[in-house]
Coordinates of C-alpha atoms in Angstrom, one line a residue:
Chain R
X141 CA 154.4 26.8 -34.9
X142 CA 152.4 26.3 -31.5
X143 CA 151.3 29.1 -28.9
X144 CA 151.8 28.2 -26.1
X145 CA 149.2 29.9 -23.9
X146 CA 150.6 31.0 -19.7
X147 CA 147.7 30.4 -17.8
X148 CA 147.4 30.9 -13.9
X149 CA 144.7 28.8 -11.5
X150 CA 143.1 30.4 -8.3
X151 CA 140.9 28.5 -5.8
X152 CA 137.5 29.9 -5.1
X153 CA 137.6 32.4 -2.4
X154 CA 141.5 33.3 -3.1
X155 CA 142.0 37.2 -3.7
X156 CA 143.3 38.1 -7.2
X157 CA 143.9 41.2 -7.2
X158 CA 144.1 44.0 -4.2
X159 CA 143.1 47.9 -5.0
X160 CA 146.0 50.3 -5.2
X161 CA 148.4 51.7 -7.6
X162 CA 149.5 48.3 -10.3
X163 CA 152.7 47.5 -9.5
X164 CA 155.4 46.0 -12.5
X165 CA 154.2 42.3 -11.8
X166 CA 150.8 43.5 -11.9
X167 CA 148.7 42.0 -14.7
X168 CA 145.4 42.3 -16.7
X169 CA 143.9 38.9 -17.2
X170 CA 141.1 37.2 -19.2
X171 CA 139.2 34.6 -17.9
X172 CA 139.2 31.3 -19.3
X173 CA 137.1 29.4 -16.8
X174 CA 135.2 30.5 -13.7
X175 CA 134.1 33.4 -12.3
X176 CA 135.5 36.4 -10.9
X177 CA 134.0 39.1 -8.6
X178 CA 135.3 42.4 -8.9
X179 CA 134.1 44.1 -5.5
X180 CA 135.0 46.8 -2.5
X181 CA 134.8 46.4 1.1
X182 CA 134.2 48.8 3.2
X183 CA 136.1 49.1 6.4
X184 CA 133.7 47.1 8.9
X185 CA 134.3 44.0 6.5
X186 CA 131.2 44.5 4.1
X187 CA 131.4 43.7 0.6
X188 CA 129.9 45.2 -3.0
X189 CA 130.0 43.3 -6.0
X190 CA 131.0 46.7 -8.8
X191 CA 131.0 43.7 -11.7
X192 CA 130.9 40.1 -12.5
X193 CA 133.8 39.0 -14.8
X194 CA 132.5 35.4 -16.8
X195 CA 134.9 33.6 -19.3
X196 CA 135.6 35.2 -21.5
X197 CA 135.6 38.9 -20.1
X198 CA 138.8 40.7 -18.8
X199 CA 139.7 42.4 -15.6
X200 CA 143.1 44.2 -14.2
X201 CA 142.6 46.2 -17.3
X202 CA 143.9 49.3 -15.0
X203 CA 147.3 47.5 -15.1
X204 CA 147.7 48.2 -18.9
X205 CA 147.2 51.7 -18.3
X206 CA 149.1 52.4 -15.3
X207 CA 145.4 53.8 -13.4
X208 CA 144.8 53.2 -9.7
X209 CA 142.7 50.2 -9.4
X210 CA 139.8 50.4 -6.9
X211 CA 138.6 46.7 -6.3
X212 CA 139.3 43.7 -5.6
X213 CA 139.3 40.6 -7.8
X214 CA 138.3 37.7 -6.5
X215 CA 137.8 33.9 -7.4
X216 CA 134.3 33.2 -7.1
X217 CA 134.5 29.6 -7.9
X218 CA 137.9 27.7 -8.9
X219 CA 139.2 30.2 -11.9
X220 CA 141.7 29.5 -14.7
X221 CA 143.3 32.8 -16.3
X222 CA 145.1 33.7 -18.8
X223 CA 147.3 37.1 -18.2
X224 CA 148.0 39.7 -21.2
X225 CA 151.0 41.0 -22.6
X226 CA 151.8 44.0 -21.4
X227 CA 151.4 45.1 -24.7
X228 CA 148.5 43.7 -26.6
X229 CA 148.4 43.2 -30.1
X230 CA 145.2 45.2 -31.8
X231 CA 143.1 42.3 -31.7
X232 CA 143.3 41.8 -28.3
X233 CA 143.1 45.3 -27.6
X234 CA 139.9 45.5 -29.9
X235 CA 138.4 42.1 -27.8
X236 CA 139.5 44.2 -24.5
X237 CA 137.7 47.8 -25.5
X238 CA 134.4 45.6 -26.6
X239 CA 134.3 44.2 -23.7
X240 CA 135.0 47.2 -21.3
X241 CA 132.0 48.7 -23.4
X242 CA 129.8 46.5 -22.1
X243 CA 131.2 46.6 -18.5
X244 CA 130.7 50.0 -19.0
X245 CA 126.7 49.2 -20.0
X246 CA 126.2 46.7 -17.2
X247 CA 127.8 49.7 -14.4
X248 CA 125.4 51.9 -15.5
X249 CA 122.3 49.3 -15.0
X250 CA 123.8 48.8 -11.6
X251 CA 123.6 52.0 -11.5
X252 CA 120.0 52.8 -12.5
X253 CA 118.8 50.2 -10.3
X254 CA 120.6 51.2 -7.2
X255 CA 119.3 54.6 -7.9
X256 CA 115.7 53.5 -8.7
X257 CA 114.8 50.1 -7.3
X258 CA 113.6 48.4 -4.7
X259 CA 115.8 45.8 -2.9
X260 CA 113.3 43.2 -3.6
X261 CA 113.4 43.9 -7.1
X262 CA 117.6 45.1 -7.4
X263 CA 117.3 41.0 -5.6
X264 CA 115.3 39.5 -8.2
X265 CA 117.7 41.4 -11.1
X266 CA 120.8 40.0 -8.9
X267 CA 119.3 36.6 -8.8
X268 CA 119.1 36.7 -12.7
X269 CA 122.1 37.7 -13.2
X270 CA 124.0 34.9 -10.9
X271 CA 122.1 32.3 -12.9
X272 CA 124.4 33.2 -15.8
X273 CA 127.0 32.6 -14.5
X274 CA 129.5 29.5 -13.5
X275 CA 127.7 29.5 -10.0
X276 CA 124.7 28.2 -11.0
X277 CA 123.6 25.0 -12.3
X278 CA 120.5 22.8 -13.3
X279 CA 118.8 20.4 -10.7
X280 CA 115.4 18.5 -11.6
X281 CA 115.1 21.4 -14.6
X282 CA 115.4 24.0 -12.0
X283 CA 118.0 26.9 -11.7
X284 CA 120.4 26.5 -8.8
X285 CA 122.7 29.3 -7.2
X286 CA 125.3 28.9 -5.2
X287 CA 125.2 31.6 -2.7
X288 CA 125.4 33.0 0.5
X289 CA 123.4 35.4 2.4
X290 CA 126.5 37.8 2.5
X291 CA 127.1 37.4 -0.9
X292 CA 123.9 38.2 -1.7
X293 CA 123.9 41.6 -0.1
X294 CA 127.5 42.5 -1.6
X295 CA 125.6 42.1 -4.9
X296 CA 122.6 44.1 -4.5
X297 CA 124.8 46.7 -2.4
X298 CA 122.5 46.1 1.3
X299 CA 123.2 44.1 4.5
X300 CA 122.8 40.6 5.5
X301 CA 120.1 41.2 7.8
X302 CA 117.9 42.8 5.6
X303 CA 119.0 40.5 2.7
X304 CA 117.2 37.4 4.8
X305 CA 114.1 39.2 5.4
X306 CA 114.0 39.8 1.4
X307 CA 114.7 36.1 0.6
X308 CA 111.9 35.1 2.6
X309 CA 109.3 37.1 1.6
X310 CA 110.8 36.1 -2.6
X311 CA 110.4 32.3 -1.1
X312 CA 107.1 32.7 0.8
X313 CA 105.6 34.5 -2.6
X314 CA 106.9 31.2 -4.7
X315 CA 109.5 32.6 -6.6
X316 CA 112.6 31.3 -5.0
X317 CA 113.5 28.1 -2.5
X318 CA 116.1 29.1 -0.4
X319 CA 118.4 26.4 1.5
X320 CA 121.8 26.6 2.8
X321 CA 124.1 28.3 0.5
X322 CA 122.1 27.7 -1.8
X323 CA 118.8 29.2 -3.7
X324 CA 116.8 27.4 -6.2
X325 CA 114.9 29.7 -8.9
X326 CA 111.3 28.5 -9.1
X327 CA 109.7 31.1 -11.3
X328 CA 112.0 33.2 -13.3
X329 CA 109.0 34.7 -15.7
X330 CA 108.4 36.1 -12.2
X331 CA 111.7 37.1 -11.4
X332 CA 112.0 38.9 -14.9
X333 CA 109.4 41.1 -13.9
X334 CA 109.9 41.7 -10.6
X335 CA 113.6 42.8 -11.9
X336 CA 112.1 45.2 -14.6
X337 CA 110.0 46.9 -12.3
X338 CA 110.8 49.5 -10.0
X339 CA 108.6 48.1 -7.0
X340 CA 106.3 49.5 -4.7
X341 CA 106.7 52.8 -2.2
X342 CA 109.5 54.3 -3.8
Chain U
X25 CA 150.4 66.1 -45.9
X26 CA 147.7 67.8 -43.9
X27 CA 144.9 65.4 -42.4
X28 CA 141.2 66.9 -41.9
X29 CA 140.0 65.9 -39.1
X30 CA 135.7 65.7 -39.1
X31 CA 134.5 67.7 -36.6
X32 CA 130.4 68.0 -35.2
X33 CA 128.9 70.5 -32.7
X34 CA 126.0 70.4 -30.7
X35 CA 124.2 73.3 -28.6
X36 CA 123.8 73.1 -24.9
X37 CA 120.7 70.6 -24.3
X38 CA 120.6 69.0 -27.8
X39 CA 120.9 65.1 -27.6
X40 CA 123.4 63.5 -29.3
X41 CA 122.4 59.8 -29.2
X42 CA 119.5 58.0 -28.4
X43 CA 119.1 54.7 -26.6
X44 CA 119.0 51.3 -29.3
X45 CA 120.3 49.1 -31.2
X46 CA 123.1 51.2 -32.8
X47 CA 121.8 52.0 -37.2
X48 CA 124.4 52.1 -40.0
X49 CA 124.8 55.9 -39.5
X50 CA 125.6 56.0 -35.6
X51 CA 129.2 56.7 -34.6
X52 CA 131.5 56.6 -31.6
X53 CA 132.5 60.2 -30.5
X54 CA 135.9 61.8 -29.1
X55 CA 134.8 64.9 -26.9
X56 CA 137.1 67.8 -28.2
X57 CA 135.5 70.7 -26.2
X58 CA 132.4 71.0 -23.8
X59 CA 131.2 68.6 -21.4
X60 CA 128.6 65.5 -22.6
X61 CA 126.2 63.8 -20.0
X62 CA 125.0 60.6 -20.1
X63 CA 121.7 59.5 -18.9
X64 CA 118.5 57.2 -18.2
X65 CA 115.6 58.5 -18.2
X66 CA 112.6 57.0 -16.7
X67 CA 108.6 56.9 -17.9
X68 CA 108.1 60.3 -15.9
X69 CA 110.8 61.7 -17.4
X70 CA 113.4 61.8 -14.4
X71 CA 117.1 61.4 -15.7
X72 CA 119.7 59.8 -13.7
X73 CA 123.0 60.9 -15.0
X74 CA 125.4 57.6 -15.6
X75 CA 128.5 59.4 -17.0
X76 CA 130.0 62.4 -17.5
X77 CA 132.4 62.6 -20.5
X78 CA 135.0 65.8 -20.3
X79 CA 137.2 66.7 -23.4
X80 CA 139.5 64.0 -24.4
X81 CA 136.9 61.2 -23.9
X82 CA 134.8 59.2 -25.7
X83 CA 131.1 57.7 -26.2
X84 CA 129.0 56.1 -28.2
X85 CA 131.4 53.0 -28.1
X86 CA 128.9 50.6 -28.2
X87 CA 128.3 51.6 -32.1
X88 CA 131.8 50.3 -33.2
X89 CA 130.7 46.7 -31.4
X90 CA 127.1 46.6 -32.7
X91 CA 126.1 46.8 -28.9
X92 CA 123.0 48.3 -27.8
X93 CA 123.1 51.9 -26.1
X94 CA 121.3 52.1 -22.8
X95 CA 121.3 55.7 -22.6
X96 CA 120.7 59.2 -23.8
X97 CA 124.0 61.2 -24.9
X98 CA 122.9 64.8 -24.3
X99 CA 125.9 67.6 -24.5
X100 CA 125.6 69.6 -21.5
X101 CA 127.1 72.6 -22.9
X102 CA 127.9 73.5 -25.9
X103 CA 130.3 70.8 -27.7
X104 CA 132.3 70.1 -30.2
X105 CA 133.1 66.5 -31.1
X106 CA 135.4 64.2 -33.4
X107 CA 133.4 61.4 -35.0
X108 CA 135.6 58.5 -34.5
X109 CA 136.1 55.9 -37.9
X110 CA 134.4 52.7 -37.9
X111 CA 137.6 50.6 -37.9
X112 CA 140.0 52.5 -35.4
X113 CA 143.2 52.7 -35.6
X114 CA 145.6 50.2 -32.9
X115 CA 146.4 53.7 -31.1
X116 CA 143.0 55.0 -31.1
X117 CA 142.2 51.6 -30.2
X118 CA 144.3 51.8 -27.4
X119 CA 143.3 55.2 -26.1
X120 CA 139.5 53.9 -26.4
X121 CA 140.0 51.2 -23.9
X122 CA 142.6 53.2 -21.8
X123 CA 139.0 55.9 -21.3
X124 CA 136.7 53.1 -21.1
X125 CA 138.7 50.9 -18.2
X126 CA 139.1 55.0 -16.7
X127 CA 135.0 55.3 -17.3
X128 CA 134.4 51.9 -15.7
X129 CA 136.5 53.1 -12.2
X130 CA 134.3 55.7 -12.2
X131 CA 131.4 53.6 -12.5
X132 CA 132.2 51.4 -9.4
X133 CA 132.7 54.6 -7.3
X134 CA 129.4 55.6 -8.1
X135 CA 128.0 52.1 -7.6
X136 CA 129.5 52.9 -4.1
X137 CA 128.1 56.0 -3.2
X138 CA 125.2 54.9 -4.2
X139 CA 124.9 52.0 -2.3
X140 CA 126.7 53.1 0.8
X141 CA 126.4 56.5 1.0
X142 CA 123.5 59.2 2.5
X143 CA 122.5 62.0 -0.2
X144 CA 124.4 64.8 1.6
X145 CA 127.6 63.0 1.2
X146 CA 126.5 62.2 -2.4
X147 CA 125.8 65.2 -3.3
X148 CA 129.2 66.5 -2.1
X149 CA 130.6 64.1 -4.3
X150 CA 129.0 65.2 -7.1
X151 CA 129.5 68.8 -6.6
X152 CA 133.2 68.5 -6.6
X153 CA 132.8 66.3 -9.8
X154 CA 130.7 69.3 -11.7
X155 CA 133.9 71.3 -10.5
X156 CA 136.2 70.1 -12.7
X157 CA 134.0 70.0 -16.0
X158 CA 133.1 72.6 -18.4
X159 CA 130.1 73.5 -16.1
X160 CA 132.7 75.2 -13.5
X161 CA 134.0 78.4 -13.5
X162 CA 136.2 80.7 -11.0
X163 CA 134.1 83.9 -9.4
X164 CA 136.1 86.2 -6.9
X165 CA 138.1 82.6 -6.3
X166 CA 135.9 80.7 -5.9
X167 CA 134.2 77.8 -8.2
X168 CA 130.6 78.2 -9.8
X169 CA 128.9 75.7 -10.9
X170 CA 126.3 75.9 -13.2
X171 CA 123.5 73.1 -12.4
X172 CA 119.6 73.3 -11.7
X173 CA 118.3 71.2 -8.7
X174 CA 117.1 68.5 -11.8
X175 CA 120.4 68.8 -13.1
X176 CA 122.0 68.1 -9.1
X177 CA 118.8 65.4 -8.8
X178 CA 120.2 63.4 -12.1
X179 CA 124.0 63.6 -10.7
X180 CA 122.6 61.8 -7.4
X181 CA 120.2 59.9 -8.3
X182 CA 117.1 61.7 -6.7
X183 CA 114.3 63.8 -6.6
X184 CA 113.9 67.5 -7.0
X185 CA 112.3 67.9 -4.1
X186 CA 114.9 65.9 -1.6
X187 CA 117.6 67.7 -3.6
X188 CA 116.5 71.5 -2.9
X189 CA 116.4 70.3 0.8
X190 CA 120.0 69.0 0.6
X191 CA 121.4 72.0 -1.1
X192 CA 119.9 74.1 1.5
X193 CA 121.3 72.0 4.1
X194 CA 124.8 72.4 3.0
X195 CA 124.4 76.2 2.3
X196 CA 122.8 77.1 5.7
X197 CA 126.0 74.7 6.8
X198 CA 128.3 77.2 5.0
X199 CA 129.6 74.8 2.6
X200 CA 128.3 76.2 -0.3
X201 CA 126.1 79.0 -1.6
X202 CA 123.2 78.2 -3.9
X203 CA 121.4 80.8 -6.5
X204 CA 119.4 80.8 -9.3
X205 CA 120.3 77.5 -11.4
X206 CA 124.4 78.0 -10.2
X207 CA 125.8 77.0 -7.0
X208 CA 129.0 78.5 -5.4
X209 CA 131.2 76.2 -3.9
X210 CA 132.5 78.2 -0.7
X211 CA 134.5 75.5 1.5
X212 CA 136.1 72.7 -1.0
X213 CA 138.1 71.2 1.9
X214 CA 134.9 70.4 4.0
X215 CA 132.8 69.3 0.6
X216 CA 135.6 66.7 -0.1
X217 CA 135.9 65.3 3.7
X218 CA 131.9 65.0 3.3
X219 CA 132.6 63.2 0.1
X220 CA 135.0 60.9 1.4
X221 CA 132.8 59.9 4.3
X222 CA 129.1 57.9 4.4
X223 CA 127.2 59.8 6.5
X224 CA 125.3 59.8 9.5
X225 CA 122.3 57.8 10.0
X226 CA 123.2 54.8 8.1

């Protein structure tokens, strides 16, 4: 017998999912390829990146359990997905609570840094994070995000002004190249400290 | 046939679980009665509450996954807990992921607050959260919370020192009255518009 697996596609950029109460055609997906960016917006427009979803990982989880969702979901790059049942088998319900386990454990490093760190260092720990994921790629041996200024502050929870002045000053101390959408990791031994550590003033 | 159910207790201020790579003996927890706190601490010995966990949750998840913990479990009064198997059940299963996607939601909101909001309106936010735990209790009508200013300094993510000023703030402002290591919450309609709103200054 063949299983034939339903898959949906989304452009980058397109929304997935919207917050508010799941409706019946609402679903809770896995993601096959791509990434998606769970994140709110405030009402003047300004986003916050709550969790990264990489193939692999689930969202719309809320769905299954009739709870208020309180993000968005969004296609960071070109995403293929694959929605659940509406009532998952217990292997796919064991894959689904190990993985909102360690949603659960990256939240509350978000968490601690938000709480504890400097932007500098919340940027270097953002930075990291990106180049795991499906937006960042090799060039010349060297780590290459794609990413904007304002997506850079939804993921380390500031502004985009304040975010530019921080990518200059990473770039001007040799740890990062930043061009036009995009920002090449030069020194990630650097970054991994700069991410551990709390920073200075605080 | 009659079915046993395993039961622990813990005082008020015992930890339950320590941060690591999760040994042969730890186990996953249901909360039956009490009220268990998450928390980092840092070098100096500051704690930043993550989670609360009220009776019918669970924690200590990451030990059925061989995931490491990031966190001290500490019960926060005293509790009584069910040790969950190491192979769950498909309905435990499912009532595990059904707290952990709840847990996560809570997560983002603090991620919010955190990054978008001023301590006063954090602190509201918190306060109303202590209210309906195990910590809270009704005096004359009203609710009293039991928390110290390190406890109210974890549940924010600050200082002592900024938090004694805050609580003063919103007593002098009538919201709330503050003794010795309990706080009374006087005007719940005002705490939850400050809680809903960012602040000013920011």
């Amino acid at each position: 017998m063949t299983q034939v697996r339903e898959t949906v596609s989304f452009k980058a950029g397109d929304v997935i999912l919207y917050p508010g109460v799941p409706g019946p055609r609402d679903r809770a997906y896995r993601v096959l390829e791509g990434l998606v960016r769970l994140e709110a917006v405030d009402e003047e427009g300004n986003a916050l990146t709550l969790r990264l979803v990489r193939p692999g990982g689930f969202f719309g989880e809320e769905a299954l359990f009739g709870q208020e969702r309180i993000y968005f979901a969004e296609a960071a790059t070109d995403v293929r997905l694959e929605p659940l049942p509406e009532n998952p088998d217990p292997e796919l319900l064991k894959d689904l609570a190990q993985h909102l386990s360690q949603g659960l454990a990256e939240a509350y490093r978000r968490i601690e840094r938000l709480a504890t760190q400097r932007l500098k260092n919340r940027m270097a720990a953002a930075l990291l994070e990106l180049s795991e994921t499906p937006l960042a790629h090799e060039e010349e041996g060297k780590v290459v995000l794609k990413a904007t200024h304002d997506e850079l502050a939804a993921a380390v929870g500031s502004v985009r002004e304040t975010v530019t002045k921080v990518i200059g000053e990473l770039a001007r101390e040799g740890y990062i190249r930043s061009g036009y959408g995009k920002i090449q990791l030069l020194d990630l031994k650097g970054l991994k400290e700069l991410a551990e550590s709390r920073g200075q003033g605080r």
